[in-house]
Coordinates of C-alpha atoms and ligand atoms in Angstrom, one line a residue:
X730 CA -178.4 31.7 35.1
X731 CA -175.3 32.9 33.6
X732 CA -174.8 30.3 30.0
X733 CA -171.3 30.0 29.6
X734 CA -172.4 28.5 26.1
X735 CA -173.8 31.0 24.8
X736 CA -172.0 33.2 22.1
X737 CA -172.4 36.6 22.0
X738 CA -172.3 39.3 19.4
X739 CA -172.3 43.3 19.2
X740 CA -175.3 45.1 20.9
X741 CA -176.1 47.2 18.3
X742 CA -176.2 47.7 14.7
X743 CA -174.7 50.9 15.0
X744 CA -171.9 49.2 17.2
X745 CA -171.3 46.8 14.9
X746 CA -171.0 49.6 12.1
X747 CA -168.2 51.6 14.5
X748 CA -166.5 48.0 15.2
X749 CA -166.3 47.3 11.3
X750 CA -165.3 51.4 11.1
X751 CA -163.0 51.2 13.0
X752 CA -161.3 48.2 11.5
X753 CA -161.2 49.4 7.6
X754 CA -160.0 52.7 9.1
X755 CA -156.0 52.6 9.9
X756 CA -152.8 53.1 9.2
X757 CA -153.5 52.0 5.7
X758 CA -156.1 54.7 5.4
X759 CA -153.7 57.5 6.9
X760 CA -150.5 57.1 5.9
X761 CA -150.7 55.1 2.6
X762 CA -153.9 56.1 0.9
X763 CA -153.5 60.1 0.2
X764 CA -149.7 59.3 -1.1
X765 CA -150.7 57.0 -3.5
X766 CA -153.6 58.6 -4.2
X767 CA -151.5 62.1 -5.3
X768 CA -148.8 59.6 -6.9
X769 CA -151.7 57.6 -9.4
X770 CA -152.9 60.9 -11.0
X771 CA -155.0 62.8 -7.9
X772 CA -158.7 63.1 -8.8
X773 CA -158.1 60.3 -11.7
X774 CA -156.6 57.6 -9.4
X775 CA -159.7 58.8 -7.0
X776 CA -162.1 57.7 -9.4
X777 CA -160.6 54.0 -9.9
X778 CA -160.2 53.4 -6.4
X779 CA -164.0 53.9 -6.0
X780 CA -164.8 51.5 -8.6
X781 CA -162.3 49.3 -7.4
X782 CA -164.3 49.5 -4.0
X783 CA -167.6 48.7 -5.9
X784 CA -166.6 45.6 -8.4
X785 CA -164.2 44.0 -5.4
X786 CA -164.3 45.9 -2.0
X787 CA -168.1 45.7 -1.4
X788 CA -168.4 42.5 -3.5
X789 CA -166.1 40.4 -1.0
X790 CA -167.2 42.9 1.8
X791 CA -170.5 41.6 1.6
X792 CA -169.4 37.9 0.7
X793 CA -167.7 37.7 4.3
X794 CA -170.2 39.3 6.4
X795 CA -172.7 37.1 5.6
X796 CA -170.2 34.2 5.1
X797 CA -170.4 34.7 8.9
X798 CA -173.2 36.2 10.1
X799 CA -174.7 32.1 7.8
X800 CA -172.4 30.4 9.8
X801 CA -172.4 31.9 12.9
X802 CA -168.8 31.3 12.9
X803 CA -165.2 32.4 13.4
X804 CA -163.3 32.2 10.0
X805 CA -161.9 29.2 10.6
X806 CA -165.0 27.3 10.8
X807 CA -167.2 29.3 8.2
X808 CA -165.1 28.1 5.7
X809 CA -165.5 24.8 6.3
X810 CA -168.9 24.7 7.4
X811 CA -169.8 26.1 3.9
X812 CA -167.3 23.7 1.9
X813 CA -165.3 21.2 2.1
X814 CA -163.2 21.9 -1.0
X815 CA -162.2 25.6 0.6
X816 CA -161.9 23.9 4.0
X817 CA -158.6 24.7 4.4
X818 CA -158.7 28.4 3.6
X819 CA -160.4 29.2 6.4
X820 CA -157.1 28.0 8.4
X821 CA -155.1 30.3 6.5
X822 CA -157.3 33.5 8.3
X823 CA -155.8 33.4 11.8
X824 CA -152.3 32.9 10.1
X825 CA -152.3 36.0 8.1
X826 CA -154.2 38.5 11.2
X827 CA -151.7 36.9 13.5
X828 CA -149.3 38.0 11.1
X829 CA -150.2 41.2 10.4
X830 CA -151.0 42.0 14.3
X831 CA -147.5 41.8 14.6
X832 CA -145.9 43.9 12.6
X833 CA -148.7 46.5 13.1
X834 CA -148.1 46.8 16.8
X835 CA -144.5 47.3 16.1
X836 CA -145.9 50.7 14.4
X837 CA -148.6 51.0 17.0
X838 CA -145.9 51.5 19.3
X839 CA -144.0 53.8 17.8
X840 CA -147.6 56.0 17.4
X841 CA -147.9 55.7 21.2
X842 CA -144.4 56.9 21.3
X843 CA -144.7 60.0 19.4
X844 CA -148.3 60.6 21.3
X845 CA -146.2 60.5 24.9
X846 CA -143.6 62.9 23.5
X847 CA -145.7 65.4 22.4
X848 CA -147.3 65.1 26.2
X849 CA -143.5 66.2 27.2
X850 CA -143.6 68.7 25.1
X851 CA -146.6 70.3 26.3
X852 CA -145.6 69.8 29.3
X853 CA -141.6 71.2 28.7
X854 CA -140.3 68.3 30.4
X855 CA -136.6 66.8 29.0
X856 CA -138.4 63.6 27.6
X857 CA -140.5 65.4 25.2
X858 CA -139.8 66.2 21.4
X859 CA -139.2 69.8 21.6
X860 CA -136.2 71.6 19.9
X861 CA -135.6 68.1 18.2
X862 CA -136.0 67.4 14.5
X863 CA -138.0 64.3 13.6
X864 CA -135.9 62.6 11.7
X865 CA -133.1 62.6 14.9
X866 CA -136.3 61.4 16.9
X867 CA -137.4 59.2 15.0
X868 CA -133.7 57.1 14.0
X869 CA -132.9 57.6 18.0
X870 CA -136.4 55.6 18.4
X871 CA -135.3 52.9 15.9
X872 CA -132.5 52.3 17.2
X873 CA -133.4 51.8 20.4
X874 CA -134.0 48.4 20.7
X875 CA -135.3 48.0 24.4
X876 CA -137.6 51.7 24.1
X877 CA -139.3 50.5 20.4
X878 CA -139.8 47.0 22.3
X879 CA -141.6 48.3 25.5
X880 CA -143.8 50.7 23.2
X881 CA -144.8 47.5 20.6
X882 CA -145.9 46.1 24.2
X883 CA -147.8 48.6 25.6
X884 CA -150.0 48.6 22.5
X885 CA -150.4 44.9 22.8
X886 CA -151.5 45.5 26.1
X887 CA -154.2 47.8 25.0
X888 CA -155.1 45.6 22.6
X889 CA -155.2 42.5 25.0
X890 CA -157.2 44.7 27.4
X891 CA -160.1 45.6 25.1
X892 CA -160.5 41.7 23.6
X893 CA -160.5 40.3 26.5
X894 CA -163.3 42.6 27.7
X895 CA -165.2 40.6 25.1
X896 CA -166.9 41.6 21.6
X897 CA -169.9 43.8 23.2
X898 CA -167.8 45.1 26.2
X899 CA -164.4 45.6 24.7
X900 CA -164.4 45.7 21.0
X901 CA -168.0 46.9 20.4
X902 CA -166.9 49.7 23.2
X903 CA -164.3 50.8 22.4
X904 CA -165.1 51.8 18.8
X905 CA -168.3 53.0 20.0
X906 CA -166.3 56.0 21.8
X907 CA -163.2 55.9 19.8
X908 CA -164.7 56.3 16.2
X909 CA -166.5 59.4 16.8
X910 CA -163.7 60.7 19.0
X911 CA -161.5 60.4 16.1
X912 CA -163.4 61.6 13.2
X913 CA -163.8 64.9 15.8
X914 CA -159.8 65.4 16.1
X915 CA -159.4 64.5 12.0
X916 CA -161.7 67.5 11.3
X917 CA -159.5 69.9 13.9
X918 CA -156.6 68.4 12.8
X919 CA -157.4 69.2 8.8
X920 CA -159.0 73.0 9.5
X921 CA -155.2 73.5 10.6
X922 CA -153.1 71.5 8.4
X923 CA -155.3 73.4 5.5
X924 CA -155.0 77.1 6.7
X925 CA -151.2 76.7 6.9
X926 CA -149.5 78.9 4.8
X927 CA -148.5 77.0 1.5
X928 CA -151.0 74.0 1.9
X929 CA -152.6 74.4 -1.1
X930 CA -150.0 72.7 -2.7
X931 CA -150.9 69.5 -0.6
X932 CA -154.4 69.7 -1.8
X933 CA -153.4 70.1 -5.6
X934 CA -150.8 67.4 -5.2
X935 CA -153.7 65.1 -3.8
X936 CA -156.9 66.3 -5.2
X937 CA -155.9 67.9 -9.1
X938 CA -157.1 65.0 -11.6
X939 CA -154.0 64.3 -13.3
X940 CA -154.2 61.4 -15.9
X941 CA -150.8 61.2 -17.0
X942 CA -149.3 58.3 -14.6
X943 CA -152.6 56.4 -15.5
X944 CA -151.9 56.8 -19.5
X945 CA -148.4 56.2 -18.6
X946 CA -148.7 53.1 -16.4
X947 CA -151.9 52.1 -16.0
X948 CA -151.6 48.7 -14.5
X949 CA -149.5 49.7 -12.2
X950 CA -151.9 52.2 -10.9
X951 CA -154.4 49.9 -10.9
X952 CA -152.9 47.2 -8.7
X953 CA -151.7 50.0 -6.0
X954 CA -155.1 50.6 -5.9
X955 CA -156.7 47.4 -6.0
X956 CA -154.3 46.3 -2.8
X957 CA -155.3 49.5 -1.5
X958 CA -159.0 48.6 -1.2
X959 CA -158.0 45.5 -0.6
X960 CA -156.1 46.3 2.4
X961 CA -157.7 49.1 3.9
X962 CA -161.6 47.0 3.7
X963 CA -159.6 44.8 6.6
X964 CA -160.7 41.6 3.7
X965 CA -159.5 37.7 3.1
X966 CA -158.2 38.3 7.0
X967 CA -161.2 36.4 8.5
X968 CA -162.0 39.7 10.4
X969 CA -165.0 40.9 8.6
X970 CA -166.3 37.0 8.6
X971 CA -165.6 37.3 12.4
X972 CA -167.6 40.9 12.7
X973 CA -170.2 39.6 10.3
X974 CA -170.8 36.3 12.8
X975 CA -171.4 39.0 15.7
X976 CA -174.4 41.1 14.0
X977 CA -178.1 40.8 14.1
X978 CA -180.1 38.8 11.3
X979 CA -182.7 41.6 10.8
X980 CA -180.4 44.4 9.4
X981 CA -179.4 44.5 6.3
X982 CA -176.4 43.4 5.1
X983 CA -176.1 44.9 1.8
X984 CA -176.5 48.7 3.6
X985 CA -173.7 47.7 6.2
X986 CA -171.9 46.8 3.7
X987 CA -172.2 49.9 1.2
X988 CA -171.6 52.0 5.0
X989 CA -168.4 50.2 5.8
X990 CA -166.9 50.7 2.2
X991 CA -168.1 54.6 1.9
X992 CA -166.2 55.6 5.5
X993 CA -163.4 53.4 4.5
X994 CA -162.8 55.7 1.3
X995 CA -163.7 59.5 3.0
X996 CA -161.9 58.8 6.1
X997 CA -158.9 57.9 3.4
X998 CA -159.3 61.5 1.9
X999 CA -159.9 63.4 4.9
X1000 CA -156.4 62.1 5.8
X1001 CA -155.3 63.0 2.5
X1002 CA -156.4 66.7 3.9
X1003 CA -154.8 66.6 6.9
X1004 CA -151.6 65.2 6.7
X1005 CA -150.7 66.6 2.9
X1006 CA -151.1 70.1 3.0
X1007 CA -149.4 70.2 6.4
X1008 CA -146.5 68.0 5.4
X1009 CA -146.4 70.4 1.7
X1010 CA -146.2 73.9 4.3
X1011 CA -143.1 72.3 5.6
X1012 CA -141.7 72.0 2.1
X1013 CA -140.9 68.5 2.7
X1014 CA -139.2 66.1 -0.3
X1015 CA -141.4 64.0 -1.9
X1016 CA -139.8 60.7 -0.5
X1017 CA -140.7 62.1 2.6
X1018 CA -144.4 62.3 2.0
X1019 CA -145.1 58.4 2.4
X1020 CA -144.5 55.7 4.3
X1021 CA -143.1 55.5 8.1
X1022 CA -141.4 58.7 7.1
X1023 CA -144.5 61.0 6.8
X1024 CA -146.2 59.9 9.8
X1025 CA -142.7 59.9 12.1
X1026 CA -140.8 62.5 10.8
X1027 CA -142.4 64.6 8.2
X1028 CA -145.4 65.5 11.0
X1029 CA -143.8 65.6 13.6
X1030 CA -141.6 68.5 12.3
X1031 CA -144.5 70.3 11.1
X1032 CA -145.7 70.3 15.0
X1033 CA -141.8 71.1 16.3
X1034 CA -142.3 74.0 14.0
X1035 CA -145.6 75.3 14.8
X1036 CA -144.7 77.0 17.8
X1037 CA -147.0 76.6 21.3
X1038 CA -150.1 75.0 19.8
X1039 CA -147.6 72.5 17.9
X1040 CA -147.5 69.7 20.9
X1041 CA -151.6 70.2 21.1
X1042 CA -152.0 69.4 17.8
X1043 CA -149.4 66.6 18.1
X1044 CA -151.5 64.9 20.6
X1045 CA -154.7 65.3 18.7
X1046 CA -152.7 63.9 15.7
X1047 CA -150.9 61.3 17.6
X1048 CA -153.7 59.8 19.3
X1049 CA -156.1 59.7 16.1
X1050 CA -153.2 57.5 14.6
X1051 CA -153.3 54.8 17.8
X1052 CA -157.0 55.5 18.2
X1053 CA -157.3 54.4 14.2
X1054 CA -154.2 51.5 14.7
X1055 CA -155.9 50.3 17.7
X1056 CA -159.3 49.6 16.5
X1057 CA -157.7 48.1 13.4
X1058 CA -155.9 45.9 15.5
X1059 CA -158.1 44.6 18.0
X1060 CA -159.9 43.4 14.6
X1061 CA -157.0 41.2 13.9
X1062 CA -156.8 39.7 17.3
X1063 CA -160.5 38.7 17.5
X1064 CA -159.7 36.6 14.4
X1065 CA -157.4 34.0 16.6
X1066 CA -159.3 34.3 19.8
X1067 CA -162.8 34.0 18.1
X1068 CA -161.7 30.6 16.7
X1069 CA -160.4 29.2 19.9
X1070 CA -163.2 30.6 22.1
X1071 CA -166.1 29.2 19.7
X1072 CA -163.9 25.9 19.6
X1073 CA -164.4 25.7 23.5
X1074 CA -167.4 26.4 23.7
X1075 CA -168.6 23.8 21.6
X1076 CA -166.2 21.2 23.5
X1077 CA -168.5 22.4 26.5
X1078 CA -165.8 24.4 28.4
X1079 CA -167.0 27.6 28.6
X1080 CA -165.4 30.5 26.2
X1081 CA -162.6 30.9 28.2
X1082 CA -162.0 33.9 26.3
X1083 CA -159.5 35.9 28.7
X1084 CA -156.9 32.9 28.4
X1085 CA -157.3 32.7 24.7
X1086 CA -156.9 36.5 24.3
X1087 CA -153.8 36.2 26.3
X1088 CA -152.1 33.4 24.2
X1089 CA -153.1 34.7 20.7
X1090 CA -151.5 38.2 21.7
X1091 CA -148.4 36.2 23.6
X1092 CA -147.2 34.8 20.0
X1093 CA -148.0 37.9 18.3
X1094 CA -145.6 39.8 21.0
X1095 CA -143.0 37.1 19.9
X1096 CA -143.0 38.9 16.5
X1097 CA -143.6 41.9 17.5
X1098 CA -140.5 42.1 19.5
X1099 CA -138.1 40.5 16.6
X1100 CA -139.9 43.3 14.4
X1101 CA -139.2 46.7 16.8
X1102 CA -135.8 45.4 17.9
X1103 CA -134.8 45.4 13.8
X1104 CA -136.2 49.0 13.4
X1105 CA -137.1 48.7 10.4
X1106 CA -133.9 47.0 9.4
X1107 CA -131.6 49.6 10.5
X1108 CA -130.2 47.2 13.6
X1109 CA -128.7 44.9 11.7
X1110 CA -130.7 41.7 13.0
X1111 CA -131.0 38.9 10.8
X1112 CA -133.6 39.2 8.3
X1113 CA -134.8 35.7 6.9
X1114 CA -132.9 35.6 3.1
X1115 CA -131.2 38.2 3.4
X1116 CA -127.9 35.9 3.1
X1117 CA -129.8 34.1 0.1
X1118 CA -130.1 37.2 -1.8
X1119 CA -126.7 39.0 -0.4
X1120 CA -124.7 38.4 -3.7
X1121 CA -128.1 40.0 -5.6
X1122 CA -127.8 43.3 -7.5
X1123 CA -130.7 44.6 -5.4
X1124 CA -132.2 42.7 -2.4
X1125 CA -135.9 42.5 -2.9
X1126 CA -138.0 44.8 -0.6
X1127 CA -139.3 41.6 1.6
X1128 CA -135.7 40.9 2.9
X1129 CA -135.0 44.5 4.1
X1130 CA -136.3 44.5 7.7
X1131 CA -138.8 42.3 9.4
X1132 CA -141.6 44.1 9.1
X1133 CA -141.3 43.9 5.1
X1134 CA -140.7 39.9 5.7
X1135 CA -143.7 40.0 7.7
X1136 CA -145.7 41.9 5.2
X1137 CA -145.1 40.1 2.3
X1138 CA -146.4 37.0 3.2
X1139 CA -149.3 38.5 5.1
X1140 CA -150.3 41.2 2.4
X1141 CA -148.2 40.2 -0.7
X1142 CA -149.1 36.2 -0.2
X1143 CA -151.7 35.1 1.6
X1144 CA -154.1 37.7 1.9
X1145 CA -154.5 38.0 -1.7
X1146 CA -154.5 34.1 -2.2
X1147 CA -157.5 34.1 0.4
X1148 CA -159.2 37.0 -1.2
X1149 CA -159.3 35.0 -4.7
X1150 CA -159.9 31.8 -3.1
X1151 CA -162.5 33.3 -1.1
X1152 CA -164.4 34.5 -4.4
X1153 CA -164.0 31.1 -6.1
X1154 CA -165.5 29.4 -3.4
X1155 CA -168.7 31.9 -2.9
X1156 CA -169.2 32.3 -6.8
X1157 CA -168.4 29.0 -7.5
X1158 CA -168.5 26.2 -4.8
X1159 CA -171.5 27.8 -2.4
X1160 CA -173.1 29.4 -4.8
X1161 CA -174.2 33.4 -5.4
X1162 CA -177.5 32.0 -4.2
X1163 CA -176.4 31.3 -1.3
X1164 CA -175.2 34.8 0.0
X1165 CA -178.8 35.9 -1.8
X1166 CA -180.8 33.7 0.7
X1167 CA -178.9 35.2 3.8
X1168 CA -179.2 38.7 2.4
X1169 CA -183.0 38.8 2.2
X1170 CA -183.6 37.3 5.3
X1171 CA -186.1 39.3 7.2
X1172 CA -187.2 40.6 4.1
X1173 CA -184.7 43.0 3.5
X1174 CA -184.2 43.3 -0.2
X1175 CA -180.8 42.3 -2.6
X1176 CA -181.3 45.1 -4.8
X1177 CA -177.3 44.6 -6.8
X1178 CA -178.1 41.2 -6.7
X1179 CA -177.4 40.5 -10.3
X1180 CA -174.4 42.9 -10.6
X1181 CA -173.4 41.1 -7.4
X1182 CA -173.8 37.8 -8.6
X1183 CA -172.1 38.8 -11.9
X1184 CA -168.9 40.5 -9.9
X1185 CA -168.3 37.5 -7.7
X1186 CA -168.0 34.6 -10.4
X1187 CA -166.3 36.9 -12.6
X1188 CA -164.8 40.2 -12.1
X1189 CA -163.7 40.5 -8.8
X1190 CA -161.8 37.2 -9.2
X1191 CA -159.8 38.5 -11.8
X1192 CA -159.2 41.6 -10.6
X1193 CA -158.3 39.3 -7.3
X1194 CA -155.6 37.7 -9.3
X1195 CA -154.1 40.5 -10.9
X1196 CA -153.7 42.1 -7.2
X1197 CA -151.5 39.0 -6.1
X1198 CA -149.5 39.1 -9.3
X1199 CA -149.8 42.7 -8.1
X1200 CA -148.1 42.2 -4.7
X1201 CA -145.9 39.5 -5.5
X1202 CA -144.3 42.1 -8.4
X1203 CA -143.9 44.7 -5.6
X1204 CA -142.3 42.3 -2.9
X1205 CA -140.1 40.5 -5.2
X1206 CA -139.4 43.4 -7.6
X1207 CA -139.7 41.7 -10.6
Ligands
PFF841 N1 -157.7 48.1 7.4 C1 -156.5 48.4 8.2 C2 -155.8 49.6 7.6 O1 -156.1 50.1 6.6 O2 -154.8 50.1 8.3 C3 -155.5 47.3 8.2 C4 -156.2 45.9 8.5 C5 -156.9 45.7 9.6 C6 -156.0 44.9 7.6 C7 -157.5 44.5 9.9 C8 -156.6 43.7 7.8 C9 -157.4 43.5 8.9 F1 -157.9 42.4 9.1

């Protein structure tokens, strides 16, 4: 018989791995990483990024998977089932992903957007993007109220779809196909974006070690990094405490671990080598080389002016973007539902996963709405202190548009907050030992053990805290 009490997890290990994938890798990864990475001195920034991913990335990485995988629960509960001190931090998990779902599907949207127009273009119809310049596209887009809504929606949708299919037969599925699928159209997409003529300077701007801006302001290179890592390793979210509870006590957690962290960091430089160069040919300004811009208005002029193969190459591109969003996403809406659906199931109700999936994404759509119908602040909509801060020399980056509001107490606040907390409570409270025990389990061995054990209680804490002082410099602008 059919146990409705029973909780079930990924399949396979390797389904797992694509499900974890598939969460590091986003928009993080494609847009922000190669700017910042050509910004913090090229190769040089490279090299503190990957021992950023080492002393914190893997260290928390591996703290939360098997913070889970211990627990068998959702974030919510690992927390407290592990201590009742850091109780509460655990509640601060589906906060933040609910958070960050929304303002993420707002940009989702507009990926889905730019992936239909270059359909229209391929197909000459009147809706598509050709003969247009992206920049008209993309402001006609923002401003737009009712289109940029419907778009944050449909990605919802797709989102809602492949949760409520459940963690094997949505999630686990989904990335199964999608991961490979987009790693195929990144290595299309970066043979052409590097034989364009003048790409080289793309590659030089991203790859050439360059240690002035770390001699020059090191600090601040370090904490664009750290959030970096921080952000793109999907941590202090509740998502990889989540993925961890879903995977198989016989593999090793220390391997899945290292896995998730190395793809994390090449996927971010094979996007390094396909959107830079390409966005370089176009001779682009630098401002337009990060951010929404790059992605919206930057590539899709380099595909307007690429002449019949452009729109091909726009859908490849395109739909890598909401193939990488999406399986980010669907991370951040497991966080929510896996918490409610574990708390019915131990009231004896059944999961009832389909309704829960519906009413986590239903107040993330709320958001989502308010943050598409501001446009990224150019529709005038109020913007939570903006009034507070109107007689301000310079209004701080968090009251500019929603999606900034959003962000900053998602990523600037409580993400980091959990992060740290998250380390004081395994190094401290539970106990190094503790994550040792669940580790070797099956007899798999704990090789970094003492450089793990060493990181957690001291390093990456500190490093934890300098990334909120980080964040809250950035949003605030002090
Ligand atoms: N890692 C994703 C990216 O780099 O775009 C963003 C993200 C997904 C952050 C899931 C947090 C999370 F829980």
């Amino acid at each position: 018989m059919h146990n409705m009490d029973e909780r079930k997890g990924f399949r396979s290990n390797l389904g797992f791995l694509m499900a974890a994938i598939g969460s590091a890798v986003g928009l993080g990864n494609i847009w922000g990483f190669p700017f910042k990475m050509g910004r913090g001195g090229g190769f040089a920034f490279l090299l503190l990024y990957l021992l950023l991913t080492a002393v914190c990335g893997f260290v928390l990485l591996l703290s939360e998977l098997a913070l889970g995988r211990m627990t068998s629960s959702n974030g919510v509960m690992a927390y407290g089932a592990v201590s009742r001190r850091f109780r509460w931090v655990g509640w601060v998990t589906p906060v933040t992903a609910v958070l960050i779902l929304s303002f993420y599907s707002a940009l989702g949207g507009y990926c889905v957007k730019y992936l239909v127009l270059n359909v229209g273009s391929l197909l000459g119809a009147p809706w598509g993007a050709a003969g247009r310049d992206g920049a008209t596209i993309f402001a006609s887009l923002i401003g737009n109220q009712a289109e940029s809504v419907i778009y944050g929606m449909i990605f919802l949708l797709l989102n809602l779809l492949i949760v409520m299919g459940g963690v094997s037969g949505g999630i686990e599925r989904f990335c199964t196909v999608g991961m490979p699928a987009l790693f195929v159209m990144l290595v299309i997409v970066i043979i052409r974006s590097c034989t364009l003529p003048g790409a080289a300077a793309g590659l030089r701007f991203m790859y050439a070690p360059n240690f002035e801006p770390l001699r020059q302001n090191f600090l601040d290179v370090l904490k664009t990094a750290g959030g970096q890592v921080f952000f793109s390793l999907s941590l202090a979210v509740g998502t990889m405490v989540t993925y961890g509870s879903y995977t198989d006590r016989r593999q090793s957690l220390t391997k899945n671990a290292a896995v998730i962290a190395a793809c994390g960091a090449l996927v971010g430089l094979l996007a390094g080598m396909a959107v830079l160069p390409a966005a370089f040919a176009t001779g682009a300004p630098m401002e337009a080389m990060g951010g929404p811009d790059l992605l919206f208005i930057t590539l899709q002029n380099v595909f307007g002016k690429m002449g019949p193969a452009g729109p091909i190459f726009g859908i490849l591109f395109y739909a890598l973007v909401t193939l990488a969003a999406a399986s980010s996403s669907v991370s951040l809406l497991e966080v929510p539902v896996a918490y409610l659906t574990d708390r019915s199931r131990l009231l004896g109700r059944g999961d009832r996963r389909r309704r829960y999936t519906l009413w986590a994404t239903l107040v993330a759509a709320v958001l989502c709405a308010v943050t598409c119908a501001d446009g990224l602040g150019t529709n005038g909509l109020w913007v939570p202190f903006q009034r507070f801060f109107a007689g301000a020399e310079r209004l701080p980056v968090f009251c500019e548009s929603w999606l900034s509001f959003l962000d900053m107490i998602a990523e600037g606040l409580l993400m980091p907050l959990c992060g740290l907390l998250t380390c004081v409570m395994v190094g401290w409270d539970l106990g190094p030992d503790a994550i040792r025990r669940e580790v070797e389990l099956h007899g798999n061995r704990f090789a970094s053990y003492g450089f793990y054990r060493f990181c957690v209680r001291y390093v990456t804490p500190l490093l934890m805290l300098f990334i909120l002082w980080g964040q809250l410099k950035n949003f605030f602008g002090f």
